[in-house]
mmCIF file of C-alpha atoms in Angstrom:
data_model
loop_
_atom_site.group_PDB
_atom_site.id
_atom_site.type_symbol
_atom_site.label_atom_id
_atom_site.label_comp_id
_atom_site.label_asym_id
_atom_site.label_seq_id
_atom_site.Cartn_x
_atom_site.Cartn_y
_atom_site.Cartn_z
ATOM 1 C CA UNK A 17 0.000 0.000 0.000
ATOM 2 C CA UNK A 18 0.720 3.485 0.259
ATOM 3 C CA UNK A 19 3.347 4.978 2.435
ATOM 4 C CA UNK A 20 5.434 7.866 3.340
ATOM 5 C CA UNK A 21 9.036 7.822 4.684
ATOM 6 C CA UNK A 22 10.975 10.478 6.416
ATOM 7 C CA UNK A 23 13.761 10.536 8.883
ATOM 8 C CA UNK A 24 13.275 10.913 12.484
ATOM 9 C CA UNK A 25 15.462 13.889 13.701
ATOM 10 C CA UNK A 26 18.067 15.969 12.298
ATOM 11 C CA UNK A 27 19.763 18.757 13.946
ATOM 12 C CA UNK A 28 21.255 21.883 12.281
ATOM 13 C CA UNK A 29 23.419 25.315 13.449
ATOM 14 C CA UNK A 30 21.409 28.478 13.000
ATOM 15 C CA UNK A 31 22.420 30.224 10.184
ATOM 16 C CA UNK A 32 23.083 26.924 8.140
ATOM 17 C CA UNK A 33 20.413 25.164 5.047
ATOM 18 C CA UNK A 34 18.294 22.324 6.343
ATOM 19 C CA UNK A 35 17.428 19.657 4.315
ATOM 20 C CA UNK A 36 14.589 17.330 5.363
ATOM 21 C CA UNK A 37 13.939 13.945 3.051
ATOM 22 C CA UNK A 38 10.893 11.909 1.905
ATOM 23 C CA UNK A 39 10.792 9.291 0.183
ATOM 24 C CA UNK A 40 6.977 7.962 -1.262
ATOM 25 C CA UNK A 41 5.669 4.609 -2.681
ATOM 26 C CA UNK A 42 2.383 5.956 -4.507
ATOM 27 C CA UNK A 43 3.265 7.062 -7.885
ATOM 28 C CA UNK A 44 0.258 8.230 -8.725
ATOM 29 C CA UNK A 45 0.586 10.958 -6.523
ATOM 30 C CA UNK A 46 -0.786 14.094 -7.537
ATOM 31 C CA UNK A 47 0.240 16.768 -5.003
ATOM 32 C CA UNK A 48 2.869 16.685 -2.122
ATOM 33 C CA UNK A 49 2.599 18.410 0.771
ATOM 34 C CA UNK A 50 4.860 19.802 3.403
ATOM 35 C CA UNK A 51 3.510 20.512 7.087
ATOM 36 C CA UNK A 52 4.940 22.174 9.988
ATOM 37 C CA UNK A 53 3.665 21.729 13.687
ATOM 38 C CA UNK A 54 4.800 23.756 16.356
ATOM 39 C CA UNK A 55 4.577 22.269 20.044
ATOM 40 C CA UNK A 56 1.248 22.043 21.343
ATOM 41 C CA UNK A 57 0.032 22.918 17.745
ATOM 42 C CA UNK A 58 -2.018 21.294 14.695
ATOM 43 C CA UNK A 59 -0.041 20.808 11.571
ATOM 44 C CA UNK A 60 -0.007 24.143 9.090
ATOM 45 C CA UNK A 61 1.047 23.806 5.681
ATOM 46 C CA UNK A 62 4.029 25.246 4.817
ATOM 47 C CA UNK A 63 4.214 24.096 1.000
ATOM 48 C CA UNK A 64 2.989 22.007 -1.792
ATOM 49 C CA UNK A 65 4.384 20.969 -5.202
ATOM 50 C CA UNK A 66 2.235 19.335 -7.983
ATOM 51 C CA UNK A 67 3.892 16.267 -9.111
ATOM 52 C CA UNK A 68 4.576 17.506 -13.045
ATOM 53 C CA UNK A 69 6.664 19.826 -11.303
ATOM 54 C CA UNK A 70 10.457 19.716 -10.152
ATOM 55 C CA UNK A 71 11.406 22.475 -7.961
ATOM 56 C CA UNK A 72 9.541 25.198 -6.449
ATOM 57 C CA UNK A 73 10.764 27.717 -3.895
ATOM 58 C CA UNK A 74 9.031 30.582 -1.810
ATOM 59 C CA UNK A 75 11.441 32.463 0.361
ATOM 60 C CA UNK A 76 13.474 30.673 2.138
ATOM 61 C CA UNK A 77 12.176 27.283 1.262
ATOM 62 C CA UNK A 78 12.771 25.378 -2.168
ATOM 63 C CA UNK A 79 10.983 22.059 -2.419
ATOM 64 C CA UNK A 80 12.527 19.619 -4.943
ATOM 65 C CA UNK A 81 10.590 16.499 -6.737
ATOM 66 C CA UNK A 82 12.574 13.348 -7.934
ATOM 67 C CA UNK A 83 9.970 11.733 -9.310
ATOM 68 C CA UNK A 84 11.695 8.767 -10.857
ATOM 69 C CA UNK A 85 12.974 7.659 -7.269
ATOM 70 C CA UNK A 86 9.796 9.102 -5.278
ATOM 71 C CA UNK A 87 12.003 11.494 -3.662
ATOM 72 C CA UNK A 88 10.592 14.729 -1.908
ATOM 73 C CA UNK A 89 13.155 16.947 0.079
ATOM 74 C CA UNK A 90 12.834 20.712 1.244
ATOM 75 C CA UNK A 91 15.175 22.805 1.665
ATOM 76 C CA UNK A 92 15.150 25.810 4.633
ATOM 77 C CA UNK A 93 18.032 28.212 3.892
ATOM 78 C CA UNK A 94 19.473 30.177 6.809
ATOM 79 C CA UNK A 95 17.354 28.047 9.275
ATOM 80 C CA UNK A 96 16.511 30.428 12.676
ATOM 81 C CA UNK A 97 15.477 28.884 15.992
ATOM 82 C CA UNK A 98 11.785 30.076 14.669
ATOM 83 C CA UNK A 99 12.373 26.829 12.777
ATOM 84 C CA UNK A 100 12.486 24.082 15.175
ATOM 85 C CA UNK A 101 9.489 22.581 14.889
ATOM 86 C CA UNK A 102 8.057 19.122 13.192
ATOM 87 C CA UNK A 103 8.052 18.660 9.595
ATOM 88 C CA UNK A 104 5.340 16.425 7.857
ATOM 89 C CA UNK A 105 5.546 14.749 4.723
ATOM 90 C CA UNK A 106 2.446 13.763 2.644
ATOM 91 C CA UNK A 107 0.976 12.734 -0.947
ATOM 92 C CA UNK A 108 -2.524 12.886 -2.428
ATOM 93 C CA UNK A 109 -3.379 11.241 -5.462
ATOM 94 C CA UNK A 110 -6.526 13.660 -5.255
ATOM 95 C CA UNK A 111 -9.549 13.667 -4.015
ATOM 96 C CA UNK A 112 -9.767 12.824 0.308
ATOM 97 C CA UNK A 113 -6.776 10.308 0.779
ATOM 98 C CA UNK A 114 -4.000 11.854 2.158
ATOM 99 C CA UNK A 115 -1.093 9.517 3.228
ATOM 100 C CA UNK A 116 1.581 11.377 6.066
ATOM 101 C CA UNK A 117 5.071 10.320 6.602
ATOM 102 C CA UNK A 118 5.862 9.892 10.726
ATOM 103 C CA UNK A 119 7.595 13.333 10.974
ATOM 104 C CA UNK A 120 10.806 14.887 10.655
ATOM 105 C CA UNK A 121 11.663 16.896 14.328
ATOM 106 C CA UNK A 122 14.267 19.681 13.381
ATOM 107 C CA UNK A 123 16.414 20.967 16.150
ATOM 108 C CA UNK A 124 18.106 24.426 15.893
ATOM 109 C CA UNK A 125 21.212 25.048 17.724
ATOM 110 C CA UNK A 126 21.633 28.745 18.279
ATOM 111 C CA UNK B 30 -12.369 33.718 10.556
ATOM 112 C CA UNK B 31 -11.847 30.861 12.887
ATOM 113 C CA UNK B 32 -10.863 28.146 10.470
ATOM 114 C CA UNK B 33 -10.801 24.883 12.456
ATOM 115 C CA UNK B 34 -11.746 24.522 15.910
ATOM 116 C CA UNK B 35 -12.107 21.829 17.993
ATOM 117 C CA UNK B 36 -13.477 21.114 21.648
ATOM 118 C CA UNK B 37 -12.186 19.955 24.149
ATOM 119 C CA UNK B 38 -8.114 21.201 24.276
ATOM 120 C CA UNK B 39 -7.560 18.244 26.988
ATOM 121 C CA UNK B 40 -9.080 15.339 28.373
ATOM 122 C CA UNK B 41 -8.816 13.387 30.955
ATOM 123 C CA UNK B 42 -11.136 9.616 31.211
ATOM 124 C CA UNK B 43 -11.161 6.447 32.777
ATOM 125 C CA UNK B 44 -11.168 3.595 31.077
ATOM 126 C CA UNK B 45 -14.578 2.297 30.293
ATOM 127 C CA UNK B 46 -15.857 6.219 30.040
ATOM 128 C CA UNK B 47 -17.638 7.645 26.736
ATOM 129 C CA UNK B 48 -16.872 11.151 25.267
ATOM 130 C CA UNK B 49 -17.452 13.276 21.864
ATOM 131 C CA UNK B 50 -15.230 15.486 20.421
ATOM 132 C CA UNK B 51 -16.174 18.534 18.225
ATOM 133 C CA UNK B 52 -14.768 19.546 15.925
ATOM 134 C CA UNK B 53 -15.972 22.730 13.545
ATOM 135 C CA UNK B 54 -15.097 24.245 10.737
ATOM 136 C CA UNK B 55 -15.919 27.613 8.746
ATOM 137 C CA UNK B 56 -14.407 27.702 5.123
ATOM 138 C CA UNK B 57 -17.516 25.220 3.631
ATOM 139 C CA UNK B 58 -15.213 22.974 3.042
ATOM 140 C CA UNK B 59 -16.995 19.541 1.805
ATOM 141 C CA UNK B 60 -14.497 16.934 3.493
ATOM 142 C CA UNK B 61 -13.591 16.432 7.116
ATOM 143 C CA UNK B 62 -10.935 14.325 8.650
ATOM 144 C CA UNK B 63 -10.042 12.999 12.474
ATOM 145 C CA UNK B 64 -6.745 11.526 12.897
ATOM 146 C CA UNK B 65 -4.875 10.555 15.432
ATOM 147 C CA UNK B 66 -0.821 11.479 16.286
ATOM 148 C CA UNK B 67 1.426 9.040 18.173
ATOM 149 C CA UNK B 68 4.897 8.930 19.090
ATOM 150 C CA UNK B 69 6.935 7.917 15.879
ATOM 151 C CA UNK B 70 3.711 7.268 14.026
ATOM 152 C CA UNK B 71 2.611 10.177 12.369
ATOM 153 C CA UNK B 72 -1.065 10.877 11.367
ATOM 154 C CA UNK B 73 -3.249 7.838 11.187
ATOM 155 C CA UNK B 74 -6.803 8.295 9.727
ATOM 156 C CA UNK B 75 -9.582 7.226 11.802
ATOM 157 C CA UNK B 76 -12.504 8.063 10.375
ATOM 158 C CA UNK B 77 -13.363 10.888 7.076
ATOM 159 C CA UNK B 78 -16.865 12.491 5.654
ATOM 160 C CA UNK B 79 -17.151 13.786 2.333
ATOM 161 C CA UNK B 80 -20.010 15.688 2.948
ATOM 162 C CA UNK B 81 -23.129 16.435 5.523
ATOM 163 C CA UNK B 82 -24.377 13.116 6.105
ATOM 164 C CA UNK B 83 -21.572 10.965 5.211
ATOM 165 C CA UNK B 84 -19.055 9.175 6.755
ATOM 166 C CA UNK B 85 -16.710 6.183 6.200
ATOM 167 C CA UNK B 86 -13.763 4.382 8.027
ATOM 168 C CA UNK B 87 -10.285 5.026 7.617
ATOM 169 C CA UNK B 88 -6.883 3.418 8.707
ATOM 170 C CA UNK B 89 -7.941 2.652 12.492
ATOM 171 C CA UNK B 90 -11.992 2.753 12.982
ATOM 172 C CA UNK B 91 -11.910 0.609 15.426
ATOM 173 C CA UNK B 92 -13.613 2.102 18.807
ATOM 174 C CA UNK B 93 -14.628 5.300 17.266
ATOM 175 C CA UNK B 94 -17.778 6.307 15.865
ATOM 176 C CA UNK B 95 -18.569 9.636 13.705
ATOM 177 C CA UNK B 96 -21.365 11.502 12.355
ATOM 178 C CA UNK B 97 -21.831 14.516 10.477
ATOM 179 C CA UNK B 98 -25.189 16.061 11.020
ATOM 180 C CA UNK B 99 -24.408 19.692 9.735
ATOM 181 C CA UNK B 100 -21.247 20.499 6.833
ATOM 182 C CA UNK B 101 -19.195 22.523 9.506
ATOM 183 C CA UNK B 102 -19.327 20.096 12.751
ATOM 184 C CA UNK B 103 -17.906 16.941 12.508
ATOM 185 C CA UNK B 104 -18.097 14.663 16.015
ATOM 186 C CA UNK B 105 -15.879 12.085 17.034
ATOM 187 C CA UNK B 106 -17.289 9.757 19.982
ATOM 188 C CA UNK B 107 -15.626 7.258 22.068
ATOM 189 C CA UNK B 108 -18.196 4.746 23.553
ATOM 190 C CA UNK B 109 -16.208 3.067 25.773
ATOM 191 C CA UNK B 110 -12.411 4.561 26.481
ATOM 192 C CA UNK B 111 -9.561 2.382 26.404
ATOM 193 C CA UNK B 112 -5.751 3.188 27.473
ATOM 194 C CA UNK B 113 -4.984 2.490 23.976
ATOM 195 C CA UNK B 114 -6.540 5.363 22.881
ATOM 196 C CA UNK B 115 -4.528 7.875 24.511
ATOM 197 C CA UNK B 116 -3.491 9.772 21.729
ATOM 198 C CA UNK B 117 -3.576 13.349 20.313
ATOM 199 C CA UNK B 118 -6.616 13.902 17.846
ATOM 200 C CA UNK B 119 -7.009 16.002 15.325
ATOM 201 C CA UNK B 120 -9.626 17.315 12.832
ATOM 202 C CA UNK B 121 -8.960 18.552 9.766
ATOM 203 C CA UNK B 122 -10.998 19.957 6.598
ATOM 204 C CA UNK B 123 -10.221 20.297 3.070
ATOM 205 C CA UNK B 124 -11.841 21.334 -0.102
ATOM 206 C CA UNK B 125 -12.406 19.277 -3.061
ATOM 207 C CA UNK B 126 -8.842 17.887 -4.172
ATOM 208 C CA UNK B 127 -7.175 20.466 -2.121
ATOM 209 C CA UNK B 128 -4.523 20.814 1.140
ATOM 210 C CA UNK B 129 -6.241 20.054 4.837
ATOM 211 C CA UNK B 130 -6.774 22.699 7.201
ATOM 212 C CA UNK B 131 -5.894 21.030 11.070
ATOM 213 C CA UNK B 132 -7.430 21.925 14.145
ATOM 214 C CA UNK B 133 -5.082 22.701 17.441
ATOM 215 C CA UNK B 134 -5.511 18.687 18.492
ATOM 216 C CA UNK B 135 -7.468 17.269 21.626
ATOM 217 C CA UNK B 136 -5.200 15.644 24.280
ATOM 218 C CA UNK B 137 -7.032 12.262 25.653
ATOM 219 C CA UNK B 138 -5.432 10.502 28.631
ATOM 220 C CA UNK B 139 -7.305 7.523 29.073
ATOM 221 C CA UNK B 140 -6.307 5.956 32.677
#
């Protein structure tokens, strides 16, 4: 079935890029998603990318989409203590189903 | 402009106990989600509606019962609380083919 991969923690220096990874199974997936939730908070969306696209970036975040290997990063440049916070993975083929990787927790050293 | 909302923020019940949580919405948005978040897990469906007066199971149903009665509430009842069902719950809307909107999440404790 469907499913959504990420890594569990990573840990960066304020100031430096983040990159967070995903890796997906459905590729039929229309749209995927990125999600940040704060502590204590529901899950916002921070980006999306449709998947005839490759890159897309808004500020400080670029998304890129390898679709041959189902491979979904995004990128934070100059990553502030603002930042730390978990990151959420997920792909739609459309419609209600939504599938959500575990969650990526990003620590931010000052 | 409230988006979602739900009700309770925390929740404390022993086992064997029955409780609803509400969960509203004001964008008219058609479909409406609960989930639940656990440690290392990430969002698992429980139950979805794609409109007033529909429901259907998702990933983990089991112990949970829904209804949708009106497009912006969406109610998620526990008939009879088990510890396995401590969790964090949230509700989440979405238009037609579009991103979900969460709510703030429900903490349950179930002792």
């Amino acid at each position: 079935g469907e499913d959504v991969e990420q890594s569990l923690f990573l840990s960066v220096r304020e100031g430096d890029s983040s990159v967070i990874n995903c890796t997906y199974t459905d590729s039929s997936s229309t749209y995927l998603y990125w999600y940040k939730q704060e502590p204590g908070a529901g899950l916002q969306l921070l980006t999306y990318i449709f998947s005839n696209m490759d890159m897309k970036q808004d500020q400080r975040l670029t998304v890129l989409l390898n679709k041959k290997d189902k491979h979904l990063s995004l990128r934070i440049a100059d990553t502030q203590t603002g930042d730390s916070a978990i990151y959420f993975c997920a792909e739609s083929t459309g419609g209600f189903k939504t599938i959500f990787g575990a969650g990526t927790r990003l620590f931010v050293k000052a | 402009n409230a988006g979602v909302t739900q009700t309770p923020k925390f929740r404390v019940l022993k086992t064997g106990q029955s409780m609803t949580l509400l969960c509203a919405q004001d964008m008219n948005h058609e479909y409406m989600y609960w989930y639940r978040q656990d440690p290392g897990m990430g969002l698992r469906l429980i139950h979805y509606s794609v409109g007033e007066g529909t429901t259907a199971k998702g990933e983990v149903p089991d112990g949970y019962n829904v209804s949708r009665l009106k497009k912006q509430n969406f109610l998620l009842g526990l008939e009879s609380a088990a510890p396995s069902q401590t969790s964090v719950y949230f509700c989440a809307s979405s238009s037609i083919d579009r991103e979900q909107y969460f709510g703030p999440g429900t903490r349950l404790t179930v002792t």
